[in-house]
mmCIF file of C-alpha atoms and ligand atoms in Angstrom:
data_model
loop_
_atom_site.group_PDB
_atom_site.id
_atom_site.type_symbol
_atom_site.label_atom_id
_atom_site.label_comp_id
_atom_site.label_asym_id
_atom_site.label_seq_id
_atom_site.Cartn_x
_atom_site.Cartn_y
_atom_site.Cartn_z
ATOM 1 C CA MET V 210 0.756 5.522 26.472
ATOM 2 C CA SER V 211 -1.824 6.369 23.882
ATOM 3 C CA SER V 212 -0.250 9.021 21.689
ATOM 4 C CA PHE V 213 2.985 9.463 19.755
ATOM 5 C CA LYS V 214 3.364 12.715 21.743
ATOM 6 C CA ALA V 215 4.257 10.640 24.792
ATOM 7 C CA PHE V 216 7.526 9.518 23.168
ATOM 8 C CA ASP V 217 10.384 11.935 23.520
ATOM 9 C CA LEU V 218 10.905 12.302 19.769
ATOM 10 C CA ILE V 219 12.762 15.040 17.918
ATOM 11 C CA PRO V 220 10.311 17.710 16.703
ATOM 12 C CA THR V 221 10.661 16.975 12.959
ATOM 13 C CA LEU V 222 9.550 13.381 13.480
ATOM 14 C CA ARG V 223 6.596 14.450 15.570
ATOM 15 C CA THR V 224 5.523 16.967 12.965
ATOM 16 C CA THR V 225 5.669 14.406 10.160
ATOM 17 C CA LEU V 226 3.794 11.788 12.183
ATOM 18 C CA ASN V 227 1.091 14.329 12.790
ATOM 19 C CA SER V 228 0.896 15.546 9.232
ATOM 20 C CA LYS V 229 0.670 11.970 7.893
ATOM 21 C CA GLY V 230 -2.218 11.242 10.243
ATOM 22 C CA PHE V 231 -0.369 8.885 12.582
ATOM 23 C CA THR V 232 -1.604 9.935 15.989
ATOM 24 C CA GLN V 233 -1.909 6.799 18.078
ATOM 25 C CA PRO V 234 0.769 4.134 18.127
ATOM 26 C CA THR V 235 -0.330 0.560 17.480
ATOM 27 C CA GLU V 236 0.302 -2.032 20.192
ATOM 28 C CA ILE V 237 3.671 -3.142 18.819
ATOM 29 C CA GLN V 238 4.732 0.494 18.372
ATOM 30 C CA GLN V 239 3.743 1.332 21.952
ATOM 31 C CA ARG V 240 5.872 -1.471 23.253
ATOM 32 C CA ALA V 241 8.855 -1.484 20.886
ATOM 33 C CA ILE V 242 9.545 2.232 20.370
ATOM 34 C CA PRO V 243 10.451 3.106 24.007
ATOM 35 C CA LEU V 244 12.788 0.096 24.279
ATOM 36 C CA LEU V 245 14.540 0.872 21.008
ATOM 37 C CA LEU V 246 14.857 4.552 21.951
ATOM 38 C CA GLU V 247 16.557 3.438 25.173
ATOM 39 C CA GLY V 248 19.127 1.559 23.102
ATOM 40 C CA ARG V 249 17.826 -1.929 23.858
ATOM 41 C CA SER V 250 17.725 -4.726 21.271
ATOM 42 C CA VAL V 251 14.246 -6.011 20.553
ATOM 43 C CA VAL V 252 12.556 -9.062 19.082
ATOM 44 C CA GLY V 253 8.996 -8.262 18.036
ATOM 45 C CA ILE V 254 6.604 -11.114 17.323
ATOM 46 C CA SER V 255 3.663 -9.442 15.836
ATOM 47 C CA GLU V 256 0.884 -10.214 13.393
ATOM 48 C CA THR V 257 1.133 -8.848 9.877
ATOM 49 C CA GLY V 258 -0.346 -5.392 9.400
ATOM 50 C CA SER V 259 0.356 -4.443 13.009
ATOM 51 C CA GLY V 260 2.464 -1.399 12.145
ATOM 52 C CA LYS V 261 5.858 -2.965 12.764
ATOM 53 C CA THR V 262 7.691 -0.892 10.122
ATOM 54 C CA LEU V 263 7.162 2.347 12.015
ATOM 55 C CA SER V 264 8.033 0.620 15.275
ATOM 56 C CA TYR V 265 11.636 0.449 14.119
ATOM 57 C CA ALA V 266 11.717 3.287 11.556
ATOM 58 C CA ILE V 267 10.845 5.926 14.155
ATOM 59 C CA PRO V 268 13.614 4.977 16.635
ATOM 60 C CA VAL V 269 16.140 4.572 13.792
ATOM 61 C CA LEU V 270 15.380 8.049 12.435
ATOM 62 C CA HIS V 271 15.329 9.577 15.913
ATOM 63 C CA ILE V 272 18.677 8.057 16.885
ATOM 64 C CA LEU V 273 20.407 8.928 13.592
ATOM 65 C CA LYS V 274 19.107 12.488 13.504
ATOM 66 C CA SER V 275 20.123 12.992 17.129
ATOM 67 C CA LEU V 276 23.691 11.975 16.256
ATOM 68 C CA GLU V 277 23.717 14.499 13.428
ATOM 69 C CA LEU V 278 22.297 17.232 15.631
ATOM 70 C CA ALA V 279 25.003 16.455 18.183
ATOM 71 C CA GLY V 280 27.612 17.296 15.539
ATOM 72 C CA ASP V 281 28.347 13.778 14.318
ATOM 73 C CA PRO V 282 26.896 13.512 10.793
ATOM 74 C CA VAL V 283 27.654 10.717 8.312
ATOM 75 C CA SER V 284 30.664 11.793 6.314
ATOM 76 C CA VAL V 285 31.979 8.682 4.563
ATOM 77 C CA GLU V 286 30.499 7.437 1.276
ATOM 78 C CA ALA V 287 28.584 4.130 1.216
ATOM 79 C CA GLN V 288 28.888 3.798 4.978
ATOM 80 C CA PRO V 289 25.401 3.792 6.474
ATOM 81 C CA ARG V 290 24.502 3.892 10.157
ATOM 82 C CA ALA V 291 21.405 1.726 10.004
ATOM 83 C CA ALA V 292 20.566 -1.274 7.845
ATOM 84 C CA VAL V 293 17.207 -2.944 7.373
ATOM 85 C CA ILE V 294 17.362 -6.462 5.956
ATOM 86 C CA VAL V 295 14.240 -7.648 4.146
ATOM 87 C CA PRO V 296 13.373 -10.919 2.379
ATOM 88 C CA SER V 297 12.083 -9.520 -0.907
ATOM 89 C CA ARG V 298 12.275 -6.610 -3.290
ATOM 90 C CA GLU V 299 8.601 -5.813 -2.798
ATOM 91 C CA LEU V 300 8.939 -5.582 0.955
ATOM 92 C CA GLY V 301 12.128 -3.550 0.579
ATOM 93 C CA GLU V 302 10.343 -1.016 -1.603
ATOM 94 C CA GLN V 303 7.544 -0.814 0.939
ATOM 95 C CA VAL V 304 9.942 -0.265 3.822
ATOM 96 C CA ALA V 305 11.900 2.381 1.899
ATOM 97 C CA LYS V 306 8.616 4.136 1.174
ATOM 98 C CA VAL V 307 7.775 4.294 4.882
ATOM 99 C CA PHE V 308 11.205 5.762 5.667
ATOM 100 C CA LYS V 309 10.845 8.264 2.850
ATOM 101 C CA LEU V 310 7.723 9.713 4.477
ATOM 102 C CA PHE V 311 10.142 11.194 6.989
ATOM 103 C CA THR V 312 13.153 12.099 4.895
ATOM 104 C CA HIS V 313 11.860 15.384 3.549
ATOM 105 C CA ASP V 314 11.755 16.918 7.021
ATOM 106 C CA THR V 315 14.624 15.058 8.675
ATOM 107 C CA ARG V 316 16.954 15.321 5.659
ATOM 108 C CA LEU V 317 18.160 11.808 6.387
ATOM 109 C CA ARG V 318 18.870 9.696 3.315
ATOM 110 C CA VAL V 319 17.522 6.209 2.636
ATOM 111 C CA ARG V 320 18.913 3.993 -0.116
ATOM 112 C CA SER V 321 18.022 0.489 -1.186
ATOM 113 C CA VAL V 322 19.877 -2.430 -2.728
ATOM 114 C CA LEU V 323 17.391 -5.135 -3.541
ATOM 115 C CA GLY V 324 17.509 -8.463 -5.335
ATOM 116 C CA GLY V 325 15.589 -8.431 -8.603
ATOM 117 C CA THR V 326 17.207 -5.157 -9.704
ATOM 118 C CA THR V 327 20.456 -5.050 -11.653
ATOM 119 C CA MET V 328 23.793 -4.781 -9.925
ATOM 120 C CA GLU V 329 24.288 -1.505 -11.768
ATOM 121 C CA VAL V 330 21.189 -0.015 -10.122
ATOM 122 C CA ALA V 331 22.375 -1.275 -6.713
ATOM 123 C CA ARG V 332 25.810 0.273 -7.217
ATOM 124 C CA LYS V 333 24.345 3.587 -8.286
ATOM 125 C CA ASN V 334 21.997 3.633 -5.317
ATOM 126 C CA ILE V 335 24.812 3.525 -2.823
ATOM 127 C CA THR V 336 27.079 6.190 -4.175
ATOM 128 C CA GLY V 337 27.568 9.187 -1.919
ATOM 129 C CA THR V 338 26.729 9.515 1.751
ATOM 130 C CA PHE V 339 23.497 8.263 3.299
ATOM 131 C CA GLU V 340 22.235 7.100 6.669
ATOM 132 C CA VAL V 341 19.868 4.169 6.115
ATOM 133 C CA LEU V 342 20.297 1.156 3.862
ATOM 134 C CA VAL V 343 17.394 -1.174 3.007
ATOM 135 C CA ALA V 344 18.693 -4.428 1.538
ATOM 136 C CA THR V 345 17.914 -8.000 0.645
ATOM 137 C CA PRO V 346 20.552 -10.317 2.127
ATOM 138 C CA GLY V 347 21.935 -11.794 -1.113
ATOM 139 C CA ARG V 348 22.447 -8.442 -2.801
ATOM 140 C CA LEU V 349 23.986 -6.940 0.323
ATOM 141 C CA VAL V 350 26.488 -9.786 0.654
ATOM 142 C CA GLN V 351 27.479 -9.343 -3.024
ATOM 143 C CA LEU V 352 28.152 -5.661 -2.410
ATOM 144 C CA MET V 353 30.120 -6.479 0.735
ATOM 145 C CA ASP V 354 32.217 -8.988 -1.241
ATOM 146 C CA ARG V 355 33.074 -6.279 -3.740
ATOM 147 C CA ARG V 356 33.756 -3.795 -0.957
ATOM 148 C CA LEU V 357 31.205 -1.405 -2.385
ATOM 149 C CA VAL V 358 29.488 -0.936 0.940
ATOM 150 C CA ASN V 359 30.991 -0.710 4.394
ATOM 151 C CA LEU V 360 28.923 -1.743 7.401
ATOM 152 C CA SER V 361 31.485 -0.885 10.071
ATOM 153 C CA ASP V 362 29.501 2.173 11.191
ATOM 154 C CA VAL V 363 26.121 0.393 11.307
ATOM 155 C CA ARG V 364 24.848 0.833 14.843
ATOM 156 C CA PHE V 365 21.269 -0.228 14.216
ATOM 157 C CA LEU V 366 20.457 -3.433 12.336
ATOM 158 C CA VAL V 367 16.925 -4.618 11.647
ATOM 159 C CA PHE V 368 15.789 -7.990 10.332
ATOM 160 C CA ASP V 369 12.260 -7.558 9.039
ATOM 161 C CA GLU V 370 9.956 -10.514 8.304
ATOM 162 C CA ALA V 371 12.739 -12.743 9.613
ATOM 163 C CA ASP V 372 10.611 -15.864 9.324
ATOM 164 C CA GLN V 373 10.543 -15.504 5.552
ATOM 165 C CA MET V 374 14.273 -15.019 5.236
ATOM 166 C CA LEU V 375 14.951 -18.111 7.281
ATOM 167 C CA ASP V 376 12.768 -20.073 4.881
ATOM 168 C CA GLN V 377 15.431 -19.179 2.350
ATOM 169 C CA GLY V 378 18.359 -20.469 4.441
ATOM 170 C CA PHE V 379 19.600 -17.099 5.506
ATOM 171 C CA LEU V 380 21.447 -17.798 8.758
ATOM 172 C CA PRO V 381 25.037 -17.706 7.346
ATOM 173 C CA ASP V 382 24.401 -14.360 5.579
ATOM 174 C CA ALA V 383 22.817 -12.922 8.731
ATOM 175 C CA THR V 384 25.798 -13.997 10.825
ATOM 176 C CA ARG V 385 28.207 -12.391 8.390
ATOM 177 C CA ILE V 386 26.235 -9.137 8.202
ATOM 178 C CA VAL V 387 26.172 -8.870 12.013
ATOM 179 C CA ARG V 388 29.923 -9.531 12.187
ATOM 180 C CA GLU V 389 30.672 -6.650 9.800
ATOM 181 C CA CYS V 390 28.643 -4.101 11.742
ATOM 182 C CA SER V 391 29.893 -1.831 14.521
ATOM 183 C CA ASN V 392 30.752 -3.523 17.841
ATOM 184 C CA ASP V 393 28.218 -1.340 19.528
ATOM 185 C CA LEU V 394 25.290 -2.764 17.591
ATOM 186 C CA GLN V 395 21.636 -2.455 18.453
ATOM 187 C CA LEU V 396 19.527 -5.210 16.898
ATOM 188 C CA ALA V 397 15.852 -5.458 16.094
ATOM 189 C CA LEU V 398 14.118 -8.493 14.662
ATOM 190 C CA PHE V 399 10.512 -8.594 13.558
ATOM 191 C CA THR V 400 8.621 -11.702 12.624
ATOM 192 C CA ALA V 401 5.017 -12.749 12.270
ATOM 193 C CA THR V 402 5.709 -16.245 13.535
ATOM 194 C CA ALA V 403 8.241 -17.641 15.995
ATOM 195 C CA SER V 404 9.121 -20.744 13.977
ATOM 196 C CA THR V 405 11.888 -23.079 15.128
ATOM 197 C CA ALA V 406 14.324 -21.442 12.692
ATOM 198 C CA VAL V 407 13.488 -17.971 14.028
ATOM 199 C CA GLN V 408 13.965 -19.188 17.596
ATOM 200 C CA GLU V 409 17.376 -20.515 16.597
ATOM 201 C CA LEU V 410 18.336 -17.121 15.198
ATOM 202 C CA ILE V 411 17.063 -15.386 18.333
ATOM 203 C CA ALA V 412 19.061 -17.742 20.563
ATOM 204 C CA LYS V 413 22.184 -17.189 18.469
ATOM 205 C CA MET V 414 22.130 -13.437 18.004
ATOM 206 C CA PHE V 415 19.435 -11.888 20.117
ATOM 207 C CA SER V 416 19.985 -13.547 23.477
ATOM 208 C CA GLU V 417 20.174 -10.110 25.136
ATOM 209 C CA ALA V 418 17.113 -8.749 23.380
ATOM 210 C CA GLU V 419 13.794 -7.912 24.949
ATOM 211 C CA VAL V 420 11.130 -10.150 23.387
ATOM 212 C CA ILE V 421 7.781 -8.513 22.746
ATOM 213 C CA GLU V 422 4.956 -10.753 21.732
ATOM 214 C CA SER V 423 1.985 -8.642 20.811
ATOM 215 C CA GLU V 424 -1.378 -9.750 22.080
ATOM 216 C CA GLY V 425 -2.638 -10.500 18.637
ATOM 217 C CA SER V 426 0.278 -12.559 17.342
ATOM 218 C CA HIS V 427 -0.627 -16.055 16.114
ATOM 219 C CA ARG V 428 -4.187 -14.818 16.123
ATOM 220 C CA LEU V 429 -6.630 -13.190 13.827
ATOM 221 C CA VAL V 430 -7.361 -9.551 14.518
ATOM 222 C CA SER V 431 -10.772 -8.610 15.914
ATOM 223 C CA SER V 432 -11.625 -6.290 13.006
ATOM 224 C CA LEU V 433 -11.636 -9.350 10.712
ATOM 225 C CA THR V 434 -14.916 -11.064 9.857
ATOM 226 C CA THR V 435 -14.687 -14.723 8.883
ATOM 227 C CA VAL V 436 -17.231 -16.372 6.580
ATOM 228 C CA ASN V 437 -17.128 -20.107 5.814
ATOM 229 C CA ARG V 438 -18.851 -21.341 2.661
ATOM 230 C CA LYS V 439 -19.395 -25.070 2.321
ATOM 231 C CA ILE V 440 -18.362 -26.392 -1.087
ATOM 232 C CA LYS V 441 -20.298 -29.388 -2.362
ATOM 233 C CA ASP V 442 -18.987 -31.765 -5.033
ATOM 234 C CA GLY V 443 -15.965 -29.561 -5.657
ATOM 235 C CA LYS V 444 -18.137 -26.802 -7.199
ATOM 236 C CA ARG V 445 -16.266 -23.685 -6.189
ATOM 237 C CA PHE V 446 -16.812 -21.439 -9.195
ATOM 238 C CA PRO V 447 -20.592 -20.846 -8.750
ATOM 239 C CA VAL V 448 -19.936 -19.735 -5.155
ATOM 240 C CA LEU V 449 -17.211 -17.400 -6.366
ATOM 241 C CA LYS V 450 -19.518 -15.867 -8.989
ATOM 242 C CA GLU V 451 -22.107 -15.222 -6.334
ATOM 243 C CA LEU V 452 -19.525 -13.534 -4.095
ATOM 244 C CA LEU V 453 -18.192 -11.425 -6.939
ATOM 245 C CA SER V 454 -21.655 -10.099 -7.669
ATOM 246 C CA GLU V 455 -21.712 -8.491 -4.208
ATOM 247 C CA LYS V 456 -20.586 -4.910 -4.023
ATOM 248 C CA VAL V 457 -17.658 -4.520 -1.656
ATOM 249 C CA GLU V 458 -15.347 -1.788 -0.536
ATOM 250 C CA GLY V 459 -11.752 -2.433 -1.683
ATOM 251 C CA GLY V 460 -10.145 -5.155 -3.759
ATOM 252 C CA THR V 461 -10.558 -8.919 -3.530
ATOM 253 C CA LEU V 462 -7.462 -11.060 -3.111
ATOM 254 C CA ILE V 463 -8.107 -14.683 -4.099
ATOM 255 C CA PHE V 464 -5.771 -17.418 -2.879
ATOM 256 C CA THR V 465 -5.101 -20.746 -4.515
ATOM 257 C CA ASN V 466 -2.474 -23.306 -3.478
ATOM 258 C CA THR V 467 -0.619 -23.928 -6.726
ATOM 259 C CA ARG V 468 0.435 -22.042 -9.830
ATOM 260 C CA GLU V 469 -1.774 -24.318 -11.927
ATOM 261 C CA GLN V 470 -4.849 -23.551 -9.818
ATOM 262 C CA CYS V 471 -3.986 -19.859 -9.983
ATOM 263 C CA ASP V 472 -3.759 -19.847 -13.803
ATOM 264 C CA LYS V 473 -6.830 -22.024 -14.265
ATOM 265 C CA LEU V 474 -8.954 -19.743 -12.139
ATOM 266 C CA ALA V 475 -7.646 -16.621 -13.892
ATOM 267 C CA LEU V 476 -8.575 -18.158 -17.223
ATOM 268 C CA GLU V 477 -12.062 -19.137 -16.056
ATOM 269 C CA LEU V 478 -12.672 -15.631 -14.709
ATOM 270 C CA ALA V 479 -11.330 -13.962 -17.844
ATOM 271 C CA GLU V 480 -13.593 -16.155 -19.997
ATOM 272 C CA LYS V 481 -16.564 -14.991 -17.953
ATOM 273 C CA GLY V 482 -15.531 -11.371 -18.525
ATOM 274 C CA TYR V 483 -13.997 -10.533 -15.152
ATOM 275 C CA ASP V 484 -11.037 -8.197 -15.128
ATOM 276 C CA CYS V 485 -8.364 -9.897 -13.042
ATOM 277 C CA ALA V 486 -4.616 -10.387 -12.737
ATOM 278 C CA ILE V 487 -2.331 -13.005 -11.275
ATOM 279 C CA TYR V 488 0.507 -12.799 -8.762
ATOM 280 C CA ARG V 489 2.513 -15.974 -8.373
ATOM 281 C CA GLY V 490 6.009 -17.450 -8.489
ATOM 282 C CA GLU V 491 7.760 -18.273 -11.746
ATOM 283 C CA MET V 492 6.204 -15.566 -13.828
ATOM 284 C CA ASP V 493 7.784 -12.600 -15.504
ATOM 285 C CA LYS V 494 8.884 -10.314 -12.657
ATOM 286 C CA ILE V 495 7.986 -7.128 -14.510
ATOM 287 C CA GLU V 496 4.501 -8.427 -15.234
ATOM 288 C CA ARG V 497 4.106 -9.509 -11.616
ATOM 289 C CA ARG V 498 5.074 -6.087 -10.334
ATOM 290 C CA GLN V 499 2.775 -4.436 -12.826
ATOM 291 C CA ASN V 500 -0.108 -6.656 -11.722
ATOM 292 C CA LEU V 501 0.495 -5.830 -8.082
ATOM 293 C CA LYS V 502 0.692 -2.132 -8.929
ATOM 294 C CA SER V 503 -2.632 -2.217 -10.799
ATOM 295 C CA PHE V 504 -4.250 -3.979 -7.860
ATOM 296 C CA ARG V 505 -2.689 -1.588 -5.332
ATOM 297 C CA GLU V 506 -3.892 1.406 -7.287
ATOM 298 C CA GLY V 507 -7.390 -0.027 -7.590
ATOM 299 C CA LYS V 508 -7.206 -0.307 -11.401
ATOM 300 C CA ILE V 509 -8.195 -3.949 -11.088
ATOM 301 C CA ASP V 510 -10.291 -5.341 -8.248
ATOM 302 C CA LEU V 511 -9.326 -9.003 -8.461
ATOM 303 C CA LEU V 512 -5.881 -10.426 -7.829
ATOM 304 C CA ILE V 513 -5.446 -14.192 -7.933
ATOM 305 C CA SER V 514 -2.445 -15.475 -6.116
ATOM 306 C CA THR V 515 -0.572 -18.265 -4.416
ATOM 307 C CA ASP V 516 1.044 -17.977 -0.984
ATOM 308 C CA LEU V 517 3.647 -15.723 -2.558
ATOM 309 C CA ALA V 518 1.342 -12.772 -1.881
ATOM 310 C CA SER V 519 0.385 -13.901 1.595
ATOM 311 C CA ARG V 520 3.426 -12.617 3.423
ATOM 312 C CA GLY V 521 4.449 -9.102 4.167
ATOM 313 C CA LEU V 522 2.884 -7.250 1.262
ATOM 314 C CA ASP V 523 1.079 -4.151 2.378
ATOM 315 C CA VAL V 524 -1.753 -3.565 -0.013
ATOM 316 C CA GLU V 525 -3.934 -0.789 1.336
ATOM 317 C CA HIS V 526 -7.260 -1.584 -0.124
ATOM 318 C CA VAL V 527 -7.866 -5.328 0.327
ATOM 319 C CA GLY V 528 -11.498 -5.483 1.466
ATOM 320 C CA ARG V 529 -11.654 -9.255 1.441
ATOM 321 C CA VAL V 530 -9.480 -12.289 1.119
ATOM 322 C CA LEU V 531 -10.997 -15.369 -0.517
ATOM 323 C CA ASN V 532 -9.448 -18.732 0.209
ATOM 324 C CA TYR V 533 -10.634 -20.386 -2.987
ATOM 325 C CA HIS V 534 -8.382 -23.260 -2.004
ATOM 326 C CA LEU V 535 -7.618 -23.308 1.711
ATOM 327 C CA PRO V 536 -4.008 -23.903 2.730
ATOM 328 C CA GLN V 537 -3.081 -26.876 4.884
ATOM 329 C CA GLU V 538 -0.887 -24.962 7.273
ATOM 330 C CA ILE V 539 -2.385 -22.614 9.821
ATOM 331 C CA GLU V 540 0.607 -20.244 9.481
ATOM 332 C CA ASN V 541 -0.183 -19.785 5.805
ATOM 333 C CA TYR V 542 -3.802 -19.127 6.675
ATOM 334 C CA LEU V 543 -2.782 -16.407 9.149
ATOM 335 C CA HIS V 544 -0.504 -14.754 6.623
ATOM 336 C CA ARG V 545 -3.237 -14.771 3.992
ATOM 337 C CA ALA V 546 -5.879 -13.409 6.367
ATOM 338 C CA GLY V 547 -3.361 -10.749 7.431
ATOM 339 C CA ARG V 548 -3.629 -9.128 3.985
ATOM 340 C CA THR V 549 -6.932 -7.588 5.017
ATOM 341 C CA ALA V 550 -8.200 -5.913 8.223
ATOM 342 C CA ARG V 551 -4.848 -4.168 8.599
ATOM 343 C CA ALA V 552 -4.089 -1.519 11.240
ATOM 344 C CA GLY V 553 -7.530 -1.702 12.822
ATOM 345 C CA ARG V 554 -9.494 -1.483 9.550
ATOM 346 C CA GLU V 555 -12.412 -3.812 8.816
ATOM 347 C CA GLY V 556 -11.917 -6.760 6.495
ATOM 348 C CA THR V 557 -13.398 -10.140 5.609
ATOM 349 C CA VAL V 558 -11.917 -13.532 4.932
ATOM 350 C CA ILE V 559 -14.139 -15.992 3.067
ATOM 351 C CA ASN V 560 -13.188 -19.666 3.124
ATOM 352 C CA PHE V 561 -14.259 -22.216 0.534
ATOM 353 C CA VAL V 562 -14.529 -25.232 2.816
ATOM 354 C CA THR V 563 -14.539 -28.837 1.622
ATOM 355 C CA GLU V 564 -14.436 -31.974 3.777
ATOM 356 C CA ARG V 565 -10.709 -32.105 3.330
ATOM 357 C CA ASP V 566 -10.337 -28.772 5.105
ATOM 358 C CA GLU V 567 -11.835 -29.977 8.393
ATOM 359 C CA PRO V 568 -8.459 -30.320 10.214
ATOM 360 C CA LEU V 569 -7.594 -26.702 9.401
ATOM 361 C CA MET V 570 -11.052 -25.484 10.418
ATOM 362 C CA LYS V 571 -10.584 -27.149 13.821
ATOM 363 C CA GLN V 572 -7.221 -25.470 14.316
ATOM 364 C CA LEU V 573 -8.734 -22.139 13.375
ATOM 365 C CA GLU V 574 -10.928 -22.211 16.453
ATOM 366 C CA SER V 575 -7.846 -21.603 18.597
ATOM 367 C CA VAL V 576 -6.636 -18.539 16.723
ATOM 368 C CA ARG V 577 -9.836 -16.546 16.548
ATOM 369 C CA ALA V 578 -9.546 -13.137 18.141
ATOM 370 C CA PRO V 579 -11.407 -12.833 21.456
ATOM 371 C CA ALA V 580 -14.826 -11.227 21.144
ATOM 372 C CA LYS V 581 -14.679 -7.458 21.548
ATOM 373 C CA LYS V 582 -15.415 -6.366 25.104
ATOM 374 C CA PRO V 583 -18.258 -3.962 25.773
ATOM 375 C CA LYS V 584 -17.337 -0.293 25.436
ATOM 376 C CA GLY V 585 -16.140 1.469 28.575
ATOM 377 C CA LYS V 586 -14.015 -1.383 29.837
ATOM 378 C CA THR V 587 -10.376 -1.443 29.030
ATOM 379 C CA ARG V 588 -8.580 -4.576 28.046
ATOM 380 C CA LYS V 589 -5.143 -5.360 29.450
HETATM 381 P P1 AMP C 2064 3.055 -2.605 8.685
HETATM 382 O O1 AMP C 2064 2.682 -3.671 9.689
HETATM 383 O O2 AMP C 2064 4.246 -1.835 9.094
HETATM 384 O O3 AMP C 2064 3.157 -3.179 7.294
HETATM 385 O O4 AMP C 2064 1.870 -1.525 8.655
HETATM 386 C C1 AMP C 2064 0.578 -1.840 8.221
HETATM 387 C C2 AMP C 2064 -0.242 -0.608 7.878
HETATM 388 O O5 AMP C 2064 -0.585 0.117 9.054
HETATM 389 C C3 AMP C 2064 0.451 0.389 6.974
HETATM 390 O O6 AMP C 2064 -0.451 0.737 5.946
HETATM 391 C C4 AMP C 2064 0.730 1.587 7.855
HETATM 392 O O7 AMP C 2064 0.697 2.808 7.142
HETATM 393 C C5 AMP C 2064 -0.390 1.521 8.875
HETATM 394 N N1 AMP C 2064 0.008 2.050 10.202
HETATM 395 C C6 AMP C 2064 1.156 1.809 10.850
HETATM 396 N N2 AMP C 2064 1.179 2.430 12.044
HETATM 397 C C7 AMP C 2064 0.022 3.113 12.156
HETATM 398 C C8 AMP C 2064 -0.537 3.966 13.172
HETATM 399 N N3 AMP C 2064 0.094 4.221 14.320
HETATM 400 N N4 AMP C 2064 -1.749 4.489 12.941
HETATM 401 C C9 AMP C 2064 -2.409 4.211 11.788
HETATM 402 N N5 AMP C 2064 -1.951 3.411 10.794
HETATM 403 C C10 AMP C 2064 -0.733 2.853 10.967
#
């Protein structure tokens, strides 16, 4: 199946897909959409940037609109039919944005209740009737406690970036959310990595689900170029200056391992006259969002971050990722590298390699994407 036309989607969805320039489904979309449309539950293990949001958004919208067209619209306030659970406000906003691409034509309504916004905003967002709720787990549980939202009609529940939520000890909330949903519940879970905690969740709640592991998961995508720069005597900054003098398409996302390294580098760059911003934990949330926005919009080309920015964030124009300080864990490396070369686009990851990074460099050999095959031959 090589085109969205091959799915039996309602016409409004097809039209929007076309008009937004989505013509060919990505691998995870090709495999997940038909199963979800059939009513199956799905676990998708798929590398970041693989197009997983649409792989559940399209079936959700199709199923909900079909119910409405069959004469069964949502009629009760604050009682959605689909819920998407996300680990962070940023990801929630991104997911809501993807859904909203389709709401003009489908007339389905998407609301969000996300941590990091006030309770008042959350309450306001869920007044009236709507079909899809995008929520962070903590905020959703608060609203459930106050009986401000009713999940009894939720027939489609998605856990997105489940590996990140489990980092935050989310299993009890997840269990409770599932219990409050309709008995006839279809589940979808997406994760970049199948960590032990994720496997536990799958065993507990998704034992009936079809597991799809996309070819590229745990691997680096083939449109990514990797460059290793040897660092001698700890002298990273001269190498960075050299790299920053090169003209590149798109922004540069620079990773460090700690908040201190992040701030120190930002200061050094600012002193040398580079326009840059930081994105890390324990900083003013408004400033952090503003920094991300400026980077997203291309107003600044350099964003210096810790692993906080390595997961889930979809920033369109990252041309290269610099690992100024390499992480120790391969999973973190994969998340960082996944910020560029998204959805088949080209991208580069440049590693500042010291002797201490040798163990990671060895592990990296096993996750490189296979070399592209010559044209004319198809790959299974
Ligand atoms: P996601 O993995 O959902 O965060 O998506 C990563 C990026 O891929 C987003 O910028 C999407 O707009 C883009 N994308 C998703 N599906 C497709 C598709 N079928 N064709 C082209 N781009 C896509």
